[in-house]
Amino acid sequence: MVTIYDIAARANVSAMTVSRVINNTGRISEKTRAKVKRVMEELNYVPNQMARSLVLQQTHLLFLLIADITNPFYTTLARGAEDAARKLGFRLLFGNSDENGDKEQEYMDTLLKMRVDGLLVAPAGDASLPHLETLRRHQVPFVLLDREVPGVESDIVLGDSKEGARQLVRHLSENGHRRIAMINGALTVSSARQRFEGYKEALKLNDLPYSEEYVLETSFGPRADLSEIDRWLGRMDPLPTAIVAGNNVLAVEVIRTLNARGLRVPEDISLVCFDDLASYAEIDPFVTVISQQAYQFGYLGMQMLIDRIRNPEEAGPWKKIVLPSELIVRRSVKAVR
Amino acid sequence: MVTIYDIAARANVSAMTVSRVINNTGRISEKTRAKVKRVMEELNYVPNQMARSLVLQQTHLLFLLIADITNPFYTTLARGAEDAARKLGFRLLFGNSDENGDKEQEYMDTLLKMRVDGLLVAPAGDASLPHLETLRRHQVPFVLLDREVPGVESDIVLGDSKEGARQLVRHLSENGHRRIAMINGALTVSSARQRFEGYKEALKLNDLPYSEEYVLETSFGPRADLSEIDRWLGRMDPLPTAIVAGNNVLAVEVIRTLNARGLRVPEDISLVCFDDLASYAEIDPFVTVISQQAYQFGYLGMQMLIDRIRNPEEAGPWKKIVLPSELIVRRSVKAVR
DNA sequence: ATGGTTGATGTTACCGATAACTCTAAAGTA
DNA sequence: TACTTTAGAGTTATCGGTAACATCAACCAT
């Protein structure tokens, strides 16, 4: 591996002079600079970032940890974060916790050891608390995305989940539905909790009955098999006339399970959900959803993160951005009665 | 930042002893080991990976660079790579080149500087040649995924694009189509070339006419606006009765553009494509596709990569895995005549 | 002629870890 | 008893850079 010492020897200068050429610091005569640059090209020199980071005490690396890389909500968010990072002159790498606290933990370890300069996290759930406390203890700036973690104070970008849930239920109610079920992510995830709260509130507000039997708490991530959902559908008696899905993944899985049972949406049962489906759904805008501005989650979060990194002394109060959610009515709800 | 020296001082041992405890090397008395561990916990010690990598000359980091993070083909591939890496005890980070050679270049720079141990790449195109040559020159093991790059010899996982294209055209031909158009990614991408070749071959084989007007070469990645596709549709006269799309993204964009023009699939025009749509398409299996085993691309590629890293001396011949593609007939093709 | 600048470059120490070698007291052996 | 072995440490050099200070010749002003 070629080092600055190799360059220095070949160019008959000291290592420090090479370092100065690389970083454009200090004063160097044009002649020396040219000579050093020529030698660097000849030897295909690539600076060793680890050695550099070690002495500089910063890596200039940012990291985005998302909860489900196959979910278009998060990949769109990732594109937003990436664009913001590029625009502000930072490099961004990604990780995927797969809605799994242990995998998240592994990433956190790696990133802490790598001494990344900052971190954007869509936490796997409330159990992320210790990981985030560790980050804080080690003074790694981070911004939470999409999910809060009780006990953690930080910059954060959230969607208005509770209001979204209210809107969905109101929409169903306005279409005459009275037996409204909900399938949701784990309640250890703040967005799932908020959506559940909004669902219950809206039921009350609209004078609709609430029944535990009509609620399934599972995970936001994709399931290996759909039997849990199928059993839930089998348990409900009578079947609800409409289902609220806590996110896009659940919506798709419910529809597939319903179809397997010979039930069709919206003819036999109506369905609404959070988060838009993939762009692929654009070819047939079908499911009525609460759409979130995924790209903005990433973009704004990254701006906040870099702001903290660039002005660490300011230490203003934590910022919380709540992005509005929008009800997009399509064809997955049938009016009843 | 806490270092092994801080630990050493507090525990009344030398730094080396701390290092031995961390790495479980050498001989340490149980008493000393316990004391050091206690102090490490007290001080929340996290090893500095950069310092370690600097002396060990390896980072134990692998990297996957995909071409489009919003494309479910690549995110599924990413899950495969991730699972394989975990199973074999490696950490994996991701990057997204966005089908853009310059962004790819930036990632390559970063990764080279970071001295990652190995790299899985879905290259942005033939222009990736210099980046890959640089990797080779610096002896960074890499495996190509999904796309070849002329001039680069390496382990690689490919789909059988040519055969896939033949199957799609044959299927259309069997359904009576004679005017078959193709929208494709840039021909600087090997998979686009292969698919184009297969398309032309199959036209000949099935005695169908080939016309340049019926072919649009654009990019695989999502477009900011669809006007280019719209103009292409406007140019073709008479309109084809069927379109082959070079990938899933193009298929969706074509369908949207057709719809905007008041044309419907498959009633007015048939459409087939490569790569399955997102799982979200499962709720309405609609587009007839050549499906590729995206997960396997990642899984097998990662296995090959780690194999190279673990046994660098073996240096067997480059391995090339060609995964079969499968025609899945759904409802986007109408029989004509 | 003398001292002060200034531009260009070199020297040394250090970032935080580990490899390779050294040291020392206690145990083992002839 | 004297010598060897060994367990359990410690010392020193090094990985590839950069900060801070040192050096030195050329130029300038008085």
Short mmCIF file of C-alpha atoms (C1' of nucleotides) in Angstrom, two decimals, chain B residues 3-5 16 19 23 45 48, chain C residues 15-22:
data_model
loop_
_atom_site.label_atom_id
_atom_site.label_comp_id
_atom_site.label_asym_id
_atom_site.label_seq_id
_atom_site.Cartn_x
_atom_site.Cartn_y
_atom_site.Cartn_z
CA THR B 3 -8.88 4.99 25.30
CA ILE B 4 -7.17 1.83 26.40
CA TYR B 5 -4.68 4.02 28.22
CA MET B 16 -1.24 -4.06 26.29
CA SER B 19 -5.76 -4.90 24.54
CA ASN B 23 -9.22 -9.35 21.98
CA TYR B 45 -15.19 2.17 26.69
CA ASN B 48 -11.44 2.87 18.28
"C1'" DC C 15 -3.76 10.03 17.47
"C1'" DG C 16 -5.27 4.72 19.64
"C1'" DA C 17 -4.50 0.54 18.88
"C1'" DT C 18 -1.47 -4.19 18.26
"C1'" DA C 19 2.78 -7.24 17.16
"C1'" DA C 20 6.87 -8.74 18.74
"C1'" DC C 21 9.84 -8.83 22.00
"C1'" DT C 22 11.37 -8.50 26.96
#
